[in-house]
């Protein structure tokens, strides 16, 4: 397999799938350009080798051509960050995109319009009536899959090399993230730096694990994390289950949880996960105390109580001091750490303390040589909020993609390039 650090892009026309799905304000100003910055090393390497760039991305979830989701809004920022004046094609398919790609010279760059202006990018028919007959739905799906292949083929025709650097969409089998790779031979398709770094980080944690390995799973619901927890139970030494999920476990074990968030249909599941942890010799660490609030609000009255003794009318919105100590001891003794999800409602300043203490324990362990991977939405927000992102070994840019990767799924965007 080709790798980006060894590959010379000299004289090549390179189609790079990036994830420039950045947030814009109502005047179309970029409010956070992290995702653009993340792809810059790959784009710069291609230009400095003497290649030319065809940059393609999605933005938002448009239903057809929508001004709000035009990538022209981000053209200026891409040019600034890349240090070259980037051309724009007002469509990703058709004569303009083909002509402008064809005209590119070494060191030049072109940004294509939003791939998702076409339903074919995702390969899913749009606008079908909810009550459409099954045959009609099946025929529409088949037709869209065909269009998806044609779209992938056309995008591929602009370039001599395909680079995927869009980890955020690696879990989707879209025209530009996976199908397109079929039109390049093994020597002319590769991962960008970001994608390679994400893969390396996850594989370091899950495959080349230095023990003890601790996973910290937080967040609101067990139901959204079942597959990950089950996969991790076959891999970790310690599993900390925290956040809103705590109370489903506490209730299942016979505790009193007051008004805390709970999934009553997942009590049996919680018990079976506890049993599985025992069977696999995994140390399952749950909270012992909670910071309980008399309402779901930052200004609520609070008290620290044992986790299974939350009074009626109160709800657990964060872990308590005993739990902070318990979790920190496990984390600080670890050599590999994975963190997904806060310990409490960290968006409220008064309930962010537990998440901060977990973040600090990870930072300390990392300082002592542990490898720490943080990812999947809210935990990234946490490390940024607490100013400790640069003390983590790796902060993932992928939300859903990272979670599916940790579940043990083969991601289409990765498989399309390396075959597994
Ligand atoms: P998730 O998207 O599943 O990772 O969950 C993250 C969300 O869980 C955050 O918005 C937190 O505010 C929320 N959360 C964490 N702990 C609690 C809790 N004890 N009660 C209610 N929500 C919580």
Coordinates of C-alpha atoms and ligand atoms in Angstrom, one line a residue:
X1 CA 0.0 0.0 0.0
X2 CA 1.2 3.5 -0.8
X3 CA 1.7 5.9 2.1
X4 CA 1.6 9.7 1.9
X5 CA 5.0 10.3 3.4
X6 CA 6.8 8.1 0.8
X7 CA 4.6 9.0 -2.2
X8 CA 5.8 11.7 -4.7
X9 CA 2.9 13.6 -6.2
X10 CA 5.1 15.3 -8.8
X11 CA 3.2 15.7 -12.0
X12 CA 0.1 14.1 -10.6
X13 CA -3.5 15.4 -10.6
X14 CA -4.8 14.5 -7.2
X15 CA -8.4 14.2 -6.2
X16 CA -8.5 14.7 -2.4
X17 CA -11.7 14.0 -0.5
X18 CA -11.6 16.2 2.6
X19 CA -14.1 16.9 5.4
X20 CA -14.7 20.7 5.2
X21 CA -18.0 20.4 6.8
X22 CA -17.4 23.5 9.0
X23 CA -20.0 25.5 11.0
X24 CA -21.0 28.8 9.4
X25 CA -22.9 31.7 10.9
X26 CA -25.9 33.3 9.2
X27 CA -23.6 35.5 7.2
X28 CA -21.7 32.4 6.0
X29 CA -18.6 33.2 8.1
X30 CA -16.7 30.1 9.3
X31 CA -17.1 29.9 13.1
X32 CA -14.6 27.0 13.6
X33 CA -12.1 26.1 10.9
X34 CA -10.5 23.1 12.7
X35 CA -11.6 20.7 10.0
X36 CA -10.0 22.8 7.2
X37 CA -6.8 23.1 9.2
X38 CA -6.7 19.3 9.8
X39 CA -6.4 18.6 6.1
X40 CA -3.8 21.3 5.3
X41 CA -0.7 19.1 5.8
X42 CA -1.9 16.7 3.2
X43 CA -2.9 19.4 0.7
X44 CA 0.4 21.2 1.2
X45 CA 2.5 18.1 0.7
X46 CA 0.8 17.4 -2.6
X47 CA 1.4 21.0 -3.8
X48 CA 5.0 21.1 -2.6
X49 CA 5.7 17.8 -4.4
X50 CA 4.6 19.5 -7.6
X51 CA 1.2 17.9 -7.9
X52 CA -2.1 19.7 -8.5
X53 CA -5.1 19.5 -6.3
X54 CA -8.8 18.8 -6.9
X55 CA -10.4 19.3 -3.5
X56 CA -13.8 17.8 -2.8
X57 CA -16.0 17.9 0.3
X58 CA -19.6 17.9 1.6
X59 CA -21.0 20.7 3.7
X60 CA -24.2 20.2 5.7
X61 CA -27.1 18.1 4.7
X62 CA -28.5 19.9 1.6
X63 CA -31.5 18.6 -0.3
X64 CA -30.3 19.6 -3.8
X65 CA -28.5 22.8 -4.7
X66 CA -28.7 25.2 -1.7
X67 CA -26.9 28.6 -1.4
X68 CA -26.5 28.1 2.3
X69 CA -24.4 25.0 1.8
X70 CA -22.2 26.3 -1.1
X71 CA -18.5 25.6 -0.6
X72 CA -17.8 29.0 -2.2
X73 CA -18.3 30.4 1.3
X74 CA -15.1 28.7 2.5
X75 CA -13.0 29.3 -0.6
X76 CA -11.2 32.4 0.9
X77 CA -10.2 30.5 4.1
X78 CA -9.0 27.5 2.2
X79 CA -6.8 29.8 0.0
X80 CA -5.5 31.6 3.1
X81 CA -4.6 28.4 5.0
X82 CA -3.1 26.8 1.9
X83 CA -1.1 29.8 0.8
X84 CA -2.3 29.7 -2.8
X85 CA -5.2 31.2 -4.6
X86 CA -7.6 28.3 -5.0
X87 CA -9.9 28.2 -8.1
X88 CA -13.6 27.3 -7.6
X89 CA -15.9 25.1 -9.8
X90 CA -19.6 25.9 -9.3
X91 CA -20.5 22.2 -9.7
X92 CA -18.6 19.0 -8.8
X93 CA -19.9 17.3 -11.9
X94 CA -20.2 18.5 -15.5
X95 CA -18.1 20.6 -18.0
X96 CA -16.9 23.3 -15.6
X97 CA -15.4 20.8 -13.1
X98 CA -13.9 18.7 -15.8
X99 CA -12.5 21.7 -17.7
X100 CA -11.0 23.4 -14.7
X101 CA -9.5 20.1 -13.5
X102 CA -8.0 19.5 -16.9
X103 CA -6.5 23.0 -17.0
X104 CA -4.7 22.7 -13.6
X105 CA -0.9 23.0 -13.6
X106 CA 1.6 21.8 -11.0
X107 CA 1.1 23.7 -7.7
X108 CA -2.4 24.8 -8.5
X109 CA -5.6 24.0 -6.6
X110 CA -9.3 23.7 -7.4
X111 CA -12.2 23.4 -5.0
X112 CA -15.3 21.7 -6.3
X113 CA -18.8 22.6 -5.2
X114 CA -20.6 20.6 -2.5
X115 CA -20.7 16.9 -3.4
X116 CA -24.0 16.4 -1.5
X117 CA -25.8 18.7 -3.9
X118 CA -26.2 15.4 -5.7
X119 CA -28.2 12.6 -4.0
X120 CA -25.9 10.2 -5.8
X121 CA -23.0 11.1 -3.5
X122 CA -24.8 9.3 -0.7
X123 CA -26.5 6.9 -3.1
X124 CA -29.8 7.3 -1.4
X125 CA -32.9 8.5 -3.3
X126 CA -34.3 11.8 -2.0
X127 CA -37.9 13.0 -1.9
X128 CA -39.6 9.6 -1.9
X129 CA -43.1 9.7 -0.3
X130 CA -43.2 8.1 3.1
X131 CA -46.0 5.7 2.0
X132 CA -44.3 4.9 -1.4
X133 CA -44.9 1.2 -2.4
X134 CA -42.0 -1.1 -1.6
X135 CA -41.3 -1.9 -5.3
X136 CA -41.0 1.9 -6.0
X137 CA -38.6 2.3 -3.1
X138 CA -36.5 -0.6 -4.3
X139 CA -36.4 0.7 -7.9
X140 CA -35.4 4.2 -6.7
X141 CA -32.7 2.8 -4.5
X142 CA -31.3 0.7 -7.4
X143 CA -31.3 3.7 -9.8
X144 CA -29.6 5.9 -7.2
X145 CA -26.8 3.3 -6.6
X146 CA -26.3 3.2 -10.4
X147 CA -26.0 7.0 -10.4
X148 CA -23.6 6.8 -7.5
X149 CA -21.3 4.6 -9.6
X150 CA -21.5 7.1 -12.5
X151 CA -20.8 10.0 -10.2
X152 CA -17.7 8.2 -8.7
X153 CA -16.5 7.4 -12.2
X154 CA -16.8 11.0 -13.3
X155 CA -15.1 12.4 -10.2
X156 CA -12.3 9.8 -10.7
X157 CA -11.9 10.9 -14.3
X158 CA -10.5 14.3 -13.3
X159 CA -7.5 12.8 -11.5
X160 CA -4.5 10.4 -11.7
X161 CA -4.4 9.8 -7.9
X162 CA -7.0 9.5 -5.2
X163 CA -6.4 10.6 -1.6
X164 CA -8.9 10.2 1.2
X165 CA -8.3 12.5 4.1
X166 CA -11.9 12.7 5.3
X167 CA -12.0 10.6 8.5
X168 CA -15.3 12.2 9.5
X169 CA -17.1 10.4 6.7
X170 CA -15.0 7.2 6.6
X171 CA -17.9 5.2 7.9
X172 CA -20.0 6.1 4.9
X173 CA -19.9 4.2 1.6
X174 CA -20.4 7.4 -0.5
X175 CA -19.4 8.1 -4.1
X176 CA -16.4 10.2 -3.2
X177 CA -15.4 8.4 0.1
X178 CA -15.3 4.8 -1.1
X179 CA -16.8 4.0 -4.5
X180 CA -14.4 6.3 -6.3
X181 CA -11.4 4.2 -5.1
X182 CA -12.5 1.4 -7.5
X183 CA -11.4 3.6 -10.4
X184 CA -7.7 3.8 -9.2
X185 CA -5.2 0.9 -9.0
X186 CA -3.5 0.1 -5.7
X187 CA -0.5 2.3 -6.5
X188 CA -2.6 5.4 -7.1
X189 CA -4.9 5.6 -4.0
X190 CA -3.8 6.4 -0.5
X191 CA -4.8 7.9 2.8
X192 CA -3.9 11.5 3.7
X193 CA -2.0 12.4 6.9
X194 CA -5.1 13.0 8.9
X195 CA -6.8 9.7 8.0
X196 CA -3.5 7.8 8.5
X197 CA -3.0 9.4 12.0
X198 CA -6.6 8.5 13.0
X199 CA -6.1 4.9 11.9
X200 CA -2.8 4.7 13.7
X201 CA -4.2 6.1 16.9
X202 CA -7.2 3.7 17.0
X203 CA -5.0 0.7 16.1
X204 CA -2.4 1.6 18.7
X205 CA -5.3 1.5 21.3
X206 CA -7.2 -1.5 20.1
X207 CA -4.6 -3.7 18.4
X208 CA -1.1 -2.9 19.7
X209 CA -2.3 -2.3 23.2
X210 CA 0.1 -1.5 26.0
X211 CA -1.6 -2.7 29.3
X212 CA -3.3 -1.8 31.5
X213 CA -5.9 -0.5 29.0
X214 CA -8.7 1.7 30.5
X215 CA -11.7 2.9 28.5
X216 CA -13.9 5.7 29.9
X217 CA -17.3 5.7 28.4
X218 CA -19.6 8.6 29.4
X219 CA -22.5 10.4 27.9
X220 CA -26.2 10.2 28.3
X221 CA -27.5 6.8 27.1
X222 CA -26.4 3.2 27.2
X223 CA -28.5 2.5 24.2
X224 CA -26.2 4.6 21.9
X225 CA -23.0 2.9 23.3
X226 CA -24.0 -0.8 23.6
X227 CA -21.9 -2.0 20.6
X228 CA -18.8 -0.1 21.7
X229 CA -19.1 -1.3 25.3
X230 CA -19.5 -4.9 24.1
X231 CA -16.5 -4.6 21.9
X232 CA -14.4 -2.9 24.6
X233 CA -15.3 -5.6 27.1
X234 CA -13.2 -8.0 25.0
X235 CA -10.2 -5.7 25.0
X236 CA -9.9 -3.6 28.1
X237 CA -8.5 -4.2 31.6
X238 CA -10.7 -1.4 33.1
X239 CA -14.0 0.0 31.9
X240 CA -15.3 3.1 33.5
X241 CA -18.9 3.6 32.8
X242 CA -20.0 7.1 33.7
X243 CA -22.3 10.1 32.8
X244 CA -26.0 9.6 32.5
X245 CA -25.5 5.9 31.9
X246 CA -24.6 5.5 35.5
X247 CA -28.2 5.6 36.7
X248 CA -29.4 2.8 34.4
X249 CA -26.7 0.6 36.1
X250 CA -27.5 1.9 39.6
X251 CA -31.2 1.3 39.2
X252 CA -30.5 -2.2 37.8
X253 CA -28.4 -2.9 40.9
X254 CA -31.3 -1.9 43.1
X255 CA -30.2 1.7 43.9
X256 CA -32.5 4.8 44.3
X257 CA -31.8 7.3 41.6
X258 CA -34.5 10.0 42.1
X259 CA -35.2 11.9 38.9
X260 CA -31.8 10.9 37.3
X261 CA -31.8 10.1 33.6
X262 CA -32.5 6.4 33.1
X263 CA -33.4 3.9 30.4
X264 CA -35.8 1.6 32.0
X265 CA -35.8 -0.8 29.1
X266 CA -32.1 -1.3 29.4
X267 CA -31.9 -2.5 33.0
X268 CA -31.4 -6.1 31.9
X269 CA -28.8 -5.0 29.5
X270 CA -26.9 -3.2 32.2
X271 CA -26.9 -6.4 34.3
X272 CA -25.7 -8.5 31.4
X273 CA -22.9 -6.0 30.8
X274 CA -21.9 -6.3 34.5
X275 CA -21.9 -10.1 34.1
X276 CA -19.9 -9.9 30.9
X277 CA -17.3 -7.7 32.6
X278 CA -16.9 -10.4 35.3
X279 CA -16.7 -13.2 32.7
X280 CA -13.9 -11.3 30.9
X281 CA -12.0 -10.3 34.0
X282 CA -12.6 -6.7 33.3
X283 CA -12.6 -4.3 36.2
X284 CA -15.9 -2.4 35.6
X285 CA -15.7 0.9 37.5
X286 CA -19.0 2.6 38.3
X287 CA -19.6 5.8 40.3
X288 CA -20.0 5.5 44.1
X289 CA -21.3 9.0 44.7
X290 CA -23.1 11.7 42.7
X291 CA -23.4 15.5 42.6
X292 CA -27.2 15.6 42.8
X293 CA -29.3 18.7 41.8
X294 CA -32.8 19.6 42.7
X295 CA -33.5 20.6 39.0
X296 CA -31.8 20.3 35.6
X297 CA -30.1 23.7 35.8
X298 CA -26.7 25.1 36.4
X299 CA -28.1 27.1 39.3
X300 CA -29.8 24.2 41.0
X301 CA -29.2 23.4 44.7
X302 CA -26.7 20.6 45.0
X303 CA -25.6 17.9 47.4
X304 CA -23.2 15.0 47.3
X305 CA -24.9 11.6 48.0
X306 CA -24.1 8.0 47.6
X307 CA -25.0 7.0 44.0
X308 CA -27.7 4.6 45.0
X309 CA -29.3 7.0 47.5
X310 CA -30.5 9.9 45.5
X311 CA -33.5 11.5 47.2
X312 CA -36.8 11.8 45.4
X313 CA -37.0 15.1 43.4
X314 CA -33.2 15.2 43.0
X315 CA -31.1 14.0 40.0
X316 CA -27.5 13.0 39.5
X317 CA -25.8 15.5 37.1
X318 CA -22.2 14.7 37.8
X319 CA -20.0 12.3 39.8
X320 CA -19.0 13.1 43.4
X321 CA -15.6 13.5 45.0
X322 CA -15.2 9.8 46.0
X323 CA -15.9 8.8 42.4
X324 CA -13.4 11.3 41.2
X325 CA -10.7 9.7 43.4
X326 CA -11.7 6.2 42.4
X327 CA -11.6 7.0 38.6
X328 CA -8.4 9.0 38.9
X329 CA -6.6 6.1 40.6
X330 CA -7.6 3.7 37.8
X331 CA -6.7 6.2 35.0
X332 CA -3.4 7.2 36.5
X333 CA -2.3 3.6 36.7
X334 CA -3.1 3.0 33.0
X335 CA -0.8 2.8 30.0
X336 CA -3.5 3.0 27.3
X337 CA -6.5 5.2 27.7
X338 CA -9.6 5.8 25.6
X339 CA -12.1 8.5 26.5
X340 CA -15.5 9.0 25.0
X341 CA -18.2 11.0 26.8
X342 CA -18.4 13.3 29.8
X343 CA -19.0 12.2 33.4
X344 CA -21.9 14.7 33.8
X345 CA -23.7 17.6 32.3
X346 CA -20.4 19.4 31.6
X347 CA -22.2 22.1 29.6
X348 CA -23.3 23.5 33.1
X349 CA -20.2 25.0 34.8
X350 CA -21.3 23.5 38.2
X351 CA -21.5 20.0 36.8
X352 CA -18.3 20.0 34.7
X353 CA -16.0 19.2 37.6
X354 CA -16.1 15.4 37.2
X355 CA -15.3 15.5 33.5
X356 CA -12.4 17.9 34.3
X357 CA -11.0 15.6 36.9
X358 CA -11.1 12.7 34.5
X359 CA -9.4 14.9 31.8
X360 CA -6.7 15.9 34.3
X361 CA -6.1 12.3 35.4
X362 CA -5.7 11.3 31.7
X363 CA -3.3 14.3 31.2
X364 CA -1.2 13.1 34.2
X365 CA -1.1 9.5 32.9
X366 CA -0.1 10.8 29.5
X367 CA 2.7 12.9 31.0
X368 CA 4.0 9.6 32.6
X369 CA 4.0 7.9 29.1
X370 CA 0.6 6.5 28.6
X371 CA -1.1 6.7 25.2
X372 CA -4.4 8.5 25.4
X373 CA -7.0 8.8 22.6
X374 CA -9.9 11.1 23.1
X375 CA -12.8 11.3 20.6
X376 CA -16.4 11.2 19.7
X377 CA -17.9 14.7 20.1
X378 CA -18.4 15.8 23.7
X379 CA -15.1 14.6 25.1
X380 CA -13.3 16.6 22.5
X381 CA -15.4 19.6 23.6
X382 CA -14.4 18.8 27.2
X383 CA -10.6 18.7 26.6
X384 CA -10.9 21.9 24.6
X385 CA -13.0 23.6 27.4
X386 CA -10.5 22.5 30.1
X387 CA -7.5 23.6 27.9
X388 CA -5.9 20.1 28.0
X389 CA -6.2 19.0 24.4
X390 CA -2.5 19.3 23.8
X391 CA -1.8 17.0 26.8
X392 CA -3.7 14.1 25.2
X393 CA -1.7 11.8 22.8
X394 CA -4.4 12.1 20.1
X395 CA -7.6 14.0 19.9
X396 CA -9.8 12.5 17.1
X397 CA -11.6 14.6 14.5
X398 CA -14.1 11.8 13.9
X399 CA -17.5 11.5 15.7
X400 CA -19.6 8.7 14.3
X401 CA -16.6 7.3 12.3
X402 CA -14.5 7.0 15.4
X403 CA -17.2 5.3 17.3
X404 CA -17.9 2.8 14.6
X405 CA -14.2 2.1 14.2
X406 CA -13.9 1.4 18.0
X407 CA -17.0 -0.8 17.7
X408 CA -14.8 -3.0 15.5
X409 CA -16.6 -2.2 12.3
X410 CA -14.7 -2.1 8.9
X411 CA -15.1 1.4 7.7
X412 CA -15.9 1.7 3.9
X413 CA -13.6 4.7 3.4
X414 CA -10.7 2.7 4.9
X415 CA -11.5 -0.6 3.2
X416 CA -11.7 1.1 -0.2
X417 CA -8.0 2.0 0.0
X418 CA -6.3 -0.8 2.0
X419 CA -8.8 -3.6 1.4
X420 CA -9.9 -4.2 5.1
Ligands
LIG1 P1 -23.5 11.5 24.4 O1 -23.9 12.3 23.2 O2 -24.3 10.2 24.5 O3 -22.0 11.2 24.4 O4 -23.9 12.3 25.7 C1 -23.3 13.5 26.0 C2 -24.3 14.3 26.8 O5 -24.6 13.5 28.0 C3 -23.9 15.6 27.3 O6 -24.7 16.6 26.6 C4 -24.1 15.6 28.7 O7 -24.8 16.8 29.2 C5 -25.1 14.4 28.9 N1 -25.0 13.9 30.3 C6 -23.9 13.4 30.9 N2 -24.2 13.0 32.2 C7 -25.5 13.3 32.3 C8 -26.4 13.1 33.5 N3 -26.0 12.7 34.6 N4 -27.7 13.5 33.3 C9 -28.1 14.0 32.1 N5 -27.3 14.2 31.0 C10 -26.0 13.8 31.1

